[in-house]
Short mmCIF file of C-alpha atoms and ligand atoms in Angstrom, two decimals:
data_model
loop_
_atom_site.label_atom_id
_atom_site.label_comp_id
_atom_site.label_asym_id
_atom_site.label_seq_id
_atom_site.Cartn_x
_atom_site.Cartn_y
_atom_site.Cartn_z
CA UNK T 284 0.00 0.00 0.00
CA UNK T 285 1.33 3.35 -0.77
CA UNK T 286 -1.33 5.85 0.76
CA UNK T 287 -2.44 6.09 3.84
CA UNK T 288 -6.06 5.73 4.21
CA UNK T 289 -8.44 8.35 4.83
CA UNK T 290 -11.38 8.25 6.95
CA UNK T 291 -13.18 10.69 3.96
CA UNK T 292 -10.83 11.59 1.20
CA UNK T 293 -11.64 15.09 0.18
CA UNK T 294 -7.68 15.52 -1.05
CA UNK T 295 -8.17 13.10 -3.67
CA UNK T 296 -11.48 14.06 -4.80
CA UNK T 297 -10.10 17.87 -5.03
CA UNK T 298 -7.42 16.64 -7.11
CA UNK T 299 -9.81 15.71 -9.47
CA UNK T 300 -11.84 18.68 -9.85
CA UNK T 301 -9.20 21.00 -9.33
CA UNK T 302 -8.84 22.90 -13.10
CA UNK T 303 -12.71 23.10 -13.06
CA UNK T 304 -12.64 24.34 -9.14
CA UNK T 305 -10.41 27.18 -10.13
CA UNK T 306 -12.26 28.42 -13.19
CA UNK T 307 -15.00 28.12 -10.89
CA UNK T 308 -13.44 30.41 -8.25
CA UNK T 309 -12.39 32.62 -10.95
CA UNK T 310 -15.55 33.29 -12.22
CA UNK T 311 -16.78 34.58 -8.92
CA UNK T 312 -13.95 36.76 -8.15
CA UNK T 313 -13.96 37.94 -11.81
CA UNK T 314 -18.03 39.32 -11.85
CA UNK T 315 -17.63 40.04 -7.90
CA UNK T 316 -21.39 38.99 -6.69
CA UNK T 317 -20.61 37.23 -3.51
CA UNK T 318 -23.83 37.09 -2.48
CA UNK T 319 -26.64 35.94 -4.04
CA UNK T 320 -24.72 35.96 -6.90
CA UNK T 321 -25.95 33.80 -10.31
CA UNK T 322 -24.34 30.50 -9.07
CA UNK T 323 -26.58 30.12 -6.11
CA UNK T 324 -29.89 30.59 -8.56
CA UNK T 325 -27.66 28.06 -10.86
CA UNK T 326 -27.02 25.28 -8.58
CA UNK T 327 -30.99 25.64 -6.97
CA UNK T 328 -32.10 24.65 -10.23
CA UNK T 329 -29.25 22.18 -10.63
CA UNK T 330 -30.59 20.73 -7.24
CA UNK T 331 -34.03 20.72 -8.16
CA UNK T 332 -33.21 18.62 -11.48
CA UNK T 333 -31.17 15.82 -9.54
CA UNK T 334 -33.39 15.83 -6.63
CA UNK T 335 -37.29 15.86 -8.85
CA UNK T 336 -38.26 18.41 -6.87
CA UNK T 337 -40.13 22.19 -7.23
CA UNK T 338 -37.87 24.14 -5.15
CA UNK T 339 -34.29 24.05 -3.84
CA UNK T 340 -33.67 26.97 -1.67
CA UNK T 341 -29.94 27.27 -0.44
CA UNK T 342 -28.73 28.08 2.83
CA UNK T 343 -26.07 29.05 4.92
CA UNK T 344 -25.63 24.86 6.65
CA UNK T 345 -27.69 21.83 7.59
CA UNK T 346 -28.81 23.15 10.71
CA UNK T 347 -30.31 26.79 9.36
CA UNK T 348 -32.08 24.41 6.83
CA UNK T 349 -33.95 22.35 9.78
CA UNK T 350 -34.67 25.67 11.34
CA UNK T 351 -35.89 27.90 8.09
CA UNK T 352 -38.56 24.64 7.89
CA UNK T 353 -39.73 24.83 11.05
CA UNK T 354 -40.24 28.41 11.68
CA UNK T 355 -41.73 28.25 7.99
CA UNK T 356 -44.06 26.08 9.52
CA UNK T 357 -44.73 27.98 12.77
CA UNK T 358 -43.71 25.85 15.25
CA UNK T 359 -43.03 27.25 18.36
CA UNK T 360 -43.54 27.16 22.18
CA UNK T 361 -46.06 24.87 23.26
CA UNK T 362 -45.57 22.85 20.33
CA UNK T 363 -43.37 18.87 20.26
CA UNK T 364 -41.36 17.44 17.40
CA UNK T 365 -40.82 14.16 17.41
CA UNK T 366 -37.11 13.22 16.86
CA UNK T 367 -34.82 10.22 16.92
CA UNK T 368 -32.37 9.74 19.72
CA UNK T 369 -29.80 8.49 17.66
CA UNK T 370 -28.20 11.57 15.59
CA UNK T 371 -26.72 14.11 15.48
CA UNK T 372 -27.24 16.86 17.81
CA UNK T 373 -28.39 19.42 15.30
CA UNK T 374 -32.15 17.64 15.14
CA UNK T 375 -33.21 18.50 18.63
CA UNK T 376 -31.46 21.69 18.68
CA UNK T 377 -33.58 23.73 16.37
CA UNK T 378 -36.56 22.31 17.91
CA UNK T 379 -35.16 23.14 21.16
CA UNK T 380 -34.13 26.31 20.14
CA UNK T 381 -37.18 27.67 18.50
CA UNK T 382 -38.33 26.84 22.34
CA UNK T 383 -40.52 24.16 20.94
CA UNK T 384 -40.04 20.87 22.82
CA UNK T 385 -38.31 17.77 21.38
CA UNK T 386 -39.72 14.84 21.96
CA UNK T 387 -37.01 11.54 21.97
CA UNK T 388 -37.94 8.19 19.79
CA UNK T 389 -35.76 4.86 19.82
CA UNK T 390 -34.39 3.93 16.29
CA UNK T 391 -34.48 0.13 14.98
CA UNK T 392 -31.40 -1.47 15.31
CA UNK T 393 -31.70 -2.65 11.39
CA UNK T 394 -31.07 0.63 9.83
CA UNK T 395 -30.26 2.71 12.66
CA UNK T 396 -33.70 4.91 11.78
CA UNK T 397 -36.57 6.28 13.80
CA UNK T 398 -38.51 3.13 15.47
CA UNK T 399 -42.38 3.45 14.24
CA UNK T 400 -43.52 1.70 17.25
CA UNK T 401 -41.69 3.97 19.23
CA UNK T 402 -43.21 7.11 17.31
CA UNK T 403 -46.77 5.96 18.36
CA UNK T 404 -45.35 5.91 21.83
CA UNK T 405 -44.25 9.26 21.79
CA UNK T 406 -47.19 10.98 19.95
CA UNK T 407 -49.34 9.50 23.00
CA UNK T 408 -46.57 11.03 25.34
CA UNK T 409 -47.15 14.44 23.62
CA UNK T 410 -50.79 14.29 24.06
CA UNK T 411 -50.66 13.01 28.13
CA UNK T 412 -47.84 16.44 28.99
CA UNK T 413 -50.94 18.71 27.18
CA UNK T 414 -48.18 18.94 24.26
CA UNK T 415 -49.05 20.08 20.56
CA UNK T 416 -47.27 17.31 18.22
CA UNK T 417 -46.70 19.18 14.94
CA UNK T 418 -44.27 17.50 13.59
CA UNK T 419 -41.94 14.48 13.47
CA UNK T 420 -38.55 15.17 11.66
CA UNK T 421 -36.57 12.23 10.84
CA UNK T 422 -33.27 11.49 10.02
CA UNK T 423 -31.81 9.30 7.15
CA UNK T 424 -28.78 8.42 9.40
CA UNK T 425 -25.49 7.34 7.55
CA UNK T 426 -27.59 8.18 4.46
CA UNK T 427 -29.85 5.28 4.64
CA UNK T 428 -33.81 6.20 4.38
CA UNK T 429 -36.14 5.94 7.60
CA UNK T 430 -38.76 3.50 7.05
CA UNK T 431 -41.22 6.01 5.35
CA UNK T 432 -44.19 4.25 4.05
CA UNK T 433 -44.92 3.60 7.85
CA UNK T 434 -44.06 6.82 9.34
CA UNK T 435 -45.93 8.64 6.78
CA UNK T 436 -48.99 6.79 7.55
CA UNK T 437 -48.48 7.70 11.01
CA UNK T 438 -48.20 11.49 9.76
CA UNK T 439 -51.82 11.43 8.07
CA UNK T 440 -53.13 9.72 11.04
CA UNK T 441 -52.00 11.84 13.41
CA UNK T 442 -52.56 15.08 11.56
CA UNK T 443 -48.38 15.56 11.97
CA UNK T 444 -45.86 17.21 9.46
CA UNK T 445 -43.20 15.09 8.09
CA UNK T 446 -39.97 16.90 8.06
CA UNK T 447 -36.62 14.68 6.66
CA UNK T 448 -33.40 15.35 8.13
CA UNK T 449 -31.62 14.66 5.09
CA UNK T 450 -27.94 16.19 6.20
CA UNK T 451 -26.93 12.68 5.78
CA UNK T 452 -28.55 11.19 2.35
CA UNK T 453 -28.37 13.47 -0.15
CA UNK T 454 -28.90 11.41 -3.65
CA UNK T 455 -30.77 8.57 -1.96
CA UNK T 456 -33.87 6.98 -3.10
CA UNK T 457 -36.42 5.59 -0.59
CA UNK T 458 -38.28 3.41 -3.45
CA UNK T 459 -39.07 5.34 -6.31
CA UNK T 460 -38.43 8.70 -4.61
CA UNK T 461 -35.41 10.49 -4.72
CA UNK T 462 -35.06 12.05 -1.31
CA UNK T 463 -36.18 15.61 -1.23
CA UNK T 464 -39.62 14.72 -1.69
CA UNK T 465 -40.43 13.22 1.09
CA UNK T 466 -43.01 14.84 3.69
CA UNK T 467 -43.86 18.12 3.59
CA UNK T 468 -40.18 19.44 3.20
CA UNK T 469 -36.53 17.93 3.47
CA UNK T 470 -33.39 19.77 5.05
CA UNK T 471 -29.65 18.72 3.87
CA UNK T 472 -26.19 19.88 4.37
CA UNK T 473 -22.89 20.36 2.22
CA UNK T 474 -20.90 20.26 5.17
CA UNK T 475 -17.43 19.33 3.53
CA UNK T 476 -17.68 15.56 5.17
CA UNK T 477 -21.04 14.53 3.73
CA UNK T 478 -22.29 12.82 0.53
CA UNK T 479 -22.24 16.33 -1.21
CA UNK T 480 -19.95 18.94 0.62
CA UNK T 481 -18.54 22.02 -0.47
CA UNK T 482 -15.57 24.19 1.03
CA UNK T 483 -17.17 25.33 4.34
CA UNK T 484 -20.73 25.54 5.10
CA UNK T 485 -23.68 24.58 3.30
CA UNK T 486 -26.99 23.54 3.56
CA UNK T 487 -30.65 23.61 1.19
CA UNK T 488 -34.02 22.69 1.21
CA UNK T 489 -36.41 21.05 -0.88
CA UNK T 490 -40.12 20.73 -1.17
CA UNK T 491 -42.71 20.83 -3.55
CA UNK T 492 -45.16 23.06 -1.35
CA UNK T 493 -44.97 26.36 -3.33
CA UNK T 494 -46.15 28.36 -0.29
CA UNK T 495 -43.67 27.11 2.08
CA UNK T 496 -41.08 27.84 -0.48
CA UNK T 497 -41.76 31.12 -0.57
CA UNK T 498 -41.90 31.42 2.89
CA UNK T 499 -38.42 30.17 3.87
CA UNK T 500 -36.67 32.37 0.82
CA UNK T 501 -37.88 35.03 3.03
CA UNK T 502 -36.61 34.08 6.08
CA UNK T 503 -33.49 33.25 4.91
CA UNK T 504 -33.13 36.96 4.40
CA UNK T 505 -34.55 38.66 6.81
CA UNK T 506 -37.76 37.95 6.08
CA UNK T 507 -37.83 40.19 3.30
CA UNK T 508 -40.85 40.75 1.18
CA UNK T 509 -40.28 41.69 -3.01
CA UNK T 510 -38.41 45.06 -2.09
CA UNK T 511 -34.96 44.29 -0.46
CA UNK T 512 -35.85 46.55 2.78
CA UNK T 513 -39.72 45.36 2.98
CA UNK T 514 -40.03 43.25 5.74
CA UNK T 515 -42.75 40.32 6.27
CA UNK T 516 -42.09 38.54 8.78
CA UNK T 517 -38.70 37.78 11.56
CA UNK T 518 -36.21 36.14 9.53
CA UNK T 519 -32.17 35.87 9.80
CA UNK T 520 -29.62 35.72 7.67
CA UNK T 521 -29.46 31.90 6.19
CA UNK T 522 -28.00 32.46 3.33
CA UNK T 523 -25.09 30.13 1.20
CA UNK T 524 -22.35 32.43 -0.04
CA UNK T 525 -21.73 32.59 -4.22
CA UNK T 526 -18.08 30.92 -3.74
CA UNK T 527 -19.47 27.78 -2.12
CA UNK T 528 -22.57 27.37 -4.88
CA UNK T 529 -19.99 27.61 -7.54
CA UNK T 530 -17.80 24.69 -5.51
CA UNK T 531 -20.97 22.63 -5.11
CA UNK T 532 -21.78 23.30 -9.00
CA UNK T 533 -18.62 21.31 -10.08
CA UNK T 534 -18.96 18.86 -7.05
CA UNK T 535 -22.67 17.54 -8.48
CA UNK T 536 -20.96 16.64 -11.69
CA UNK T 537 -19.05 14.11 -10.16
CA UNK T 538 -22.10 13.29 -7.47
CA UNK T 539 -23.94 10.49 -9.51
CA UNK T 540 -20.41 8.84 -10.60
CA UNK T 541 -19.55 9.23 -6.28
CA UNK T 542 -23.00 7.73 -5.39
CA UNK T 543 -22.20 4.35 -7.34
CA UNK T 544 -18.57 4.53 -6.23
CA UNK T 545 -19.94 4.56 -2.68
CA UNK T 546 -22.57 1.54 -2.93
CA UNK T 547 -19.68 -0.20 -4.05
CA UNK T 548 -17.41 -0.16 -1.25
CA UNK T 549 -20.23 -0.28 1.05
CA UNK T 550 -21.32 -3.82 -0.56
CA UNK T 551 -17.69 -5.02 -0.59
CA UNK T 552 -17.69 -4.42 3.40
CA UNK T 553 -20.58 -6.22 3.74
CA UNK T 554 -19.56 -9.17 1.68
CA UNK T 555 -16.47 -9.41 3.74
CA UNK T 556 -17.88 -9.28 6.72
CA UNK T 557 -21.56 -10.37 7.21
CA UNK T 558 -20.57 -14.07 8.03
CA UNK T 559 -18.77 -12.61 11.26
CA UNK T 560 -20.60 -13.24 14.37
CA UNK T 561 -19.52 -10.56 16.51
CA UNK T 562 -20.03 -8.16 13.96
CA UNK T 563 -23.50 -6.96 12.41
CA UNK T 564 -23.20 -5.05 9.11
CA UNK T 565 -25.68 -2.62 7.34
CA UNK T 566 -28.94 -5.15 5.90
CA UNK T 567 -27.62 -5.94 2.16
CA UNK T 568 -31.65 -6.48 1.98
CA UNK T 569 -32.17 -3.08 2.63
CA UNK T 570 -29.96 -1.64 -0.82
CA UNK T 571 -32.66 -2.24 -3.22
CA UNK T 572 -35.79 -0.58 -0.54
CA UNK T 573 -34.03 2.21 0.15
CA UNK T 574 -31.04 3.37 -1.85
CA UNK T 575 -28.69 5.14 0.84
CA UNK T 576 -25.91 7.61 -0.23
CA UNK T 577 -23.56 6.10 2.09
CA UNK T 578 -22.56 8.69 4.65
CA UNK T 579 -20.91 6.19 6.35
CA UNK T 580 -20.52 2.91 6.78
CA UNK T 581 -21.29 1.82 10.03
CA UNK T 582 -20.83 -1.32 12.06
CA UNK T 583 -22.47 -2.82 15.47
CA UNK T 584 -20.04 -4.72 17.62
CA UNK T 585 -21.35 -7.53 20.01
CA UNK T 586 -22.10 -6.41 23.38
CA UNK T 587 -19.40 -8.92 24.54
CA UNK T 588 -16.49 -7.10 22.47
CA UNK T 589 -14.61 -4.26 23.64
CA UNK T 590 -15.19 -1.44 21.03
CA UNK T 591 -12.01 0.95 22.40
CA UNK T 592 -9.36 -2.46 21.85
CA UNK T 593 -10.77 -3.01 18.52
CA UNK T 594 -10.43 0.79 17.96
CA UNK T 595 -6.52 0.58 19.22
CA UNK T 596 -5.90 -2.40 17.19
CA UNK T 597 -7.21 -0.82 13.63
CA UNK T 598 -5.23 2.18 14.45
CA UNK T 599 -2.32 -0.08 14.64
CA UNK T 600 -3.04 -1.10 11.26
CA UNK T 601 -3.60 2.33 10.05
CA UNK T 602 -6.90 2.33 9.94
CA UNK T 603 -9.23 5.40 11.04
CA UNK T 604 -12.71 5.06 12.44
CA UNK T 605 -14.85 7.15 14.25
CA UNK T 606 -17.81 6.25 16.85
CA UNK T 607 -20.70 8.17 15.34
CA UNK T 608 -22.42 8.96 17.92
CA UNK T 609 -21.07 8.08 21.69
CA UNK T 610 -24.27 9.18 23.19
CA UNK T 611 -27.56 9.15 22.32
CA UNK T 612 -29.44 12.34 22.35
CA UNK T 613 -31.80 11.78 25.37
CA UNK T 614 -28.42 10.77 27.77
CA UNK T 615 -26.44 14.49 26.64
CA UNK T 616 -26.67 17.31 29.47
CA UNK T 617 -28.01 19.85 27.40
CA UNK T 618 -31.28 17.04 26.23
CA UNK T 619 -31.92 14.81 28.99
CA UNK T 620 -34.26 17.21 30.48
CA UNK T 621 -36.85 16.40 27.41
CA UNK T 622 -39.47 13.85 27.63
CA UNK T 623 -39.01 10.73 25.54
CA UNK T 624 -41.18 8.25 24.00
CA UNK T 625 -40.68 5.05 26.96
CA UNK T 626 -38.54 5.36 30.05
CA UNK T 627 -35.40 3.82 28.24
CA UNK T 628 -34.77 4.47 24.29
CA UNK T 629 -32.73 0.87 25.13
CA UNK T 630 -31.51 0.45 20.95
CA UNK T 631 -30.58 3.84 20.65
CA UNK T 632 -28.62 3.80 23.54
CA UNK T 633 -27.32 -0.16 22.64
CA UNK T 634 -26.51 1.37 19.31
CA UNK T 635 -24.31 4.61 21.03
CA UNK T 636 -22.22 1.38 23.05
CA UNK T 637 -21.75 -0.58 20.25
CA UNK T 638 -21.23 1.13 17.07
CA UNK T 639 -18.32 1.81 14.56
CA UNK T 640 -18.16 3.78 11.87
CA UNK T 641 -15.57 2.30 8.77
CA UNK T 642 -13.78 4.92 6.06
CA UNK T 643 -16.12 5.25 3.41
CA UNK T 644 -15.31 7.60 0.33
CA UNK T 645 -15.22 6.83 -3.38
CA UNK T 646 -12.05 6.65 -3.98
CA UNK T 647 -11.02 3.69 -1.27
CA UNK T 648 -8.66 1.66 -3.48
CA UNK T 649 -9.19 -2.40 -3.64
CA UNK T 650 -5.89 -3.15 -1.56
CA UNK T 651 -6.70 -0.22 1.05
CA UNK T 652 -10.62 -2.15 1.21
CA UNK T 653 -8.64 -5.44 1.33
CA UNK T 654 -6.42 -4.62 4.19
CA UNK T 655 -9.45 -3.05 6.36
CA UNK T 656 -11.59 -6.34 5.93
CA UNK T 657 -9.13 -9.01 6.29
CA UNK T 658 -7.26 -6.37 9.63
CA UNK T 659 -11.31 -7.14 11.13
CA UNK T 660 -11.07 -10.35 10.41
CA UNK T 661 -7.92 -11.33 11.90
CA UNK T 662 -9.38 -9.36 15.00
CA UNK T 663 -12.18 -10.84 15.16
CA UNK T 664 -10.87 -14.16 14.69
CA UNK T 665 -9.60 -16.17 18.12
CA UNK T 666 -6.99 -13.87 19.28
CA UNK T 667 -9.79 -10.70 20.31
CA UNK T 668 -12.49 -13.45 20.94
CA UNK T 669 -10.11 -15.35 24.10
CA UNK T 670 -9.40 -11.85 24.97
CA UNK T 671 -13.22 -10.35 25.38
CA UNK T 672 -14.27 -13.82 26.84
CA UNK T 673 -11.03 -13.23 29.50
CA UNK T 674 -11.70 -9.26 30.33
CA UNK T 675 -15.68 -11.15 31.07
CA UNK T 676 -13.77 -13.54 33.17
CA UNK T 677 -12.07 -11.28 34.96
CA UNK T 678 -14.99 -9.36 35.83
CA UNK T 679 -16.99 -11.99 37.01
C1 PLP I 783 -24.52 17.30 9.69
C2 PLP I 783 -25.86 17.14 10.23
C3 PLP I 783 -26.71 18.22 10.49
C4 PLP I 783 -26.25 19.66 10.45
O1 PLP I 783 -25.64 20.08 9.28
P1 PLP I 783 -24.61 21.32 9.34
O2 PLP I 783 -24.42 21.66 7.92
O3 PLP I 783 -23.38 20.84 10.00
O4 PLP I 783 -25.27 22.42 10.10
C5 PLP I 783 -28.01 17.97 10.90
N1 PLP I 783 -28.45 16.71 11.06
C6 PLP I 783 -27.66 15.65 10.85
C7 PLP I 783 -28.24 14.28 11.02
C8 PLP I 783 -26.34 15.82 10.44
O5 PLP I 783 -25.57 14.75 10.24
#
């Protein structure tokens, strides 16, 4: 092996794109519009073509495009959300910070994805704390699709909006639908580390609701109305800057060639290691349902095996991972004061214990791949095995 290997490769991606990257740059310096300059109206209707959908509206990151939907939609004090325990922070915290209240759901240990049953459980929580459910935002986590067709049903029933953390899943395809029309709108992020990143921060929004559209390209400027200092309604400044659209324009040529790239490696992992006991691996069953942009790659260790010595001994081999996430949501200081749907979210907080996240990027050559599955499966062979079943020993 000659390179090291990267948890996310962005060096060797830019190395691609590099001559286009620079015109790109150049263009922006040349005609001097840095914001809301042409290549932000260019890339929303680039986005809206990939993604099938009316509107793409930019923004400034992931987390202002969770937040433009839900004040969009109104949703303030007195009102819950229903979230997953199991993500990133940035789902509760605009619900939180709008001073709405979050309300925590377990995720299904299959595709690490909001539990339905658990949903039901926490709409009837809403209802017994006098709560308004509104809403129940999801989150494609690792850039697999939540289990829709039964969480939208839930939605109708329960007279609920469907909002789709997409930061992860950009380019997937729950079905036949590309994600971005899913629910009543869909918030994503370029963030440089996810499926579709640019140079700093970046986020958009899709939906097909022409209302709400127009609604959230207000707020993301100050809630302007047609005339620049007219002003509707409270907004902020949410805006993406014109260098980072023209970045992301000559990133989402190489997207669709990426996507494959990524369902490869992502299938090679799993064919190396599904027949490992003390591993589980992302369903293989689940590609064809749900098409997931691959995010990461992420692993479940048996409760038996000691996640930080199988962490060491990767490193040793020069392999990165990260634990994505430690702690669930409904266990972090700033959150555990926020009701949840059943006393103990138990698989979100198995899931935080147990899980490990592989290198996943498009451009993980075949010996690099070789060398990660066949360093797990020398570690997960007899030698780690004696030593987990000792360290149990020892504290019995
Ligand atoms: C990254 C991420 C966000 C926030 O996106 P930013 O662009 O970093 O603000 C929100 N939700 C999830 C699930 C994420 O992974």
């Amino acid at each position: 092996m000659q390179d090291a290997i990267q948890f996310t490769d962005l060096e060797t991606q830019s190395k691609r794109i590099r001559p286009n990257i620079d015109k790109a740059i150049q263009r922006v310096l040349d005609h001097g519009m840095y914001i809301m300059g042409p290549e932000v109206f260019e890339l929303e209707k680039e986005l809206q073509n990939y993604c099938d959908v009316k509107y793409a509206i930019t923004c400034a990151n992931g987390t202002d495009a969770l937040l433009l939907i839900l004040k969009a939609l109104n949703i303030g004090p007195g009102d819950a959300v229903l979230v997953p325990s199991f993500t990133f922070a940035a789902t509760a915290e605009v619900v939180a910070l709008l001073g709405a209240t979050p309300i925590f759901i377990d995720v299904l240990l299959e595709t690490y994805n909001m539990d339905p049953t658990s949903l039901e459980m926490g709409i009837e929580k809403a209802r017994k704390l006098n709560l308004n459910a509104k809403a129940v935002m999801t989150v494609d986590l690792f850039g697999q699709p939540a289990e829709y067709d039964i969480i939208e049903n839930i939605c109708k029933r329960n007279n609920l909006y469907l909002i789709s953390d997409a930061a992860q899943s950009f380019g997937a395809h729950y079905k036949k639908r590309k994600v971005g029309n899913i629910g009543i709108a869909t918030g994503t992020s370029f963030y440089p580390a996810k499926p579709l990143g640019c140079y700093g921060d970046g986020g958009a929004i899709f939906t097909n609701d022409e209302n709400l559209a127009e609604i959230i390209q207000s707020l993301r400027v100050h809630g302007q109305g047609k005339h620049k200092y007219d002003n509707l309604r409270i907004g902020f400044n949410g805006r993406l800057d014109t260098l980072q659209a023209a970045i992301l324009i000559e990133k989402l040529k190489i997207f669709p060639d990426e996507f494959v790239k990524r369902a490869e490696v992502a299938k090679k992992y799993s064919e190396g290691l599904q027949d490992l006991t003390n591993i589980k691996v992302p369903a293989i069953e689940n590609f064809e349902i749900a098409k997931s942009s691959w995010a990461q790659y992420t692993i479940v260790l048996g409760n038996n095996i000691d996640r930080e010595s199988v962490i060491n001994e990767l490193k040793k081999n020069a392999i990165p991972t990260v634990v994505y996430y430690p702690k669930a949501l409904h266990s972090q200081q700033a959150y555990n004061m926020y009701p949840k749907a059943d006393t103990h979210l138990a698989n979100s907080e198995y899931l935080a214990r147990n899980v490990l996240s592989l290198p996943m990027h498009p451009y993980l050559e075949e010996d690099q791949h070789n060398h990660i599955v066949s360093t797990l499966r020398k570690i997960f062979s007899s030698k780690m095995l004696q030593f987990s079943t000792n360290a149990q020993c020892n504290v019995q």
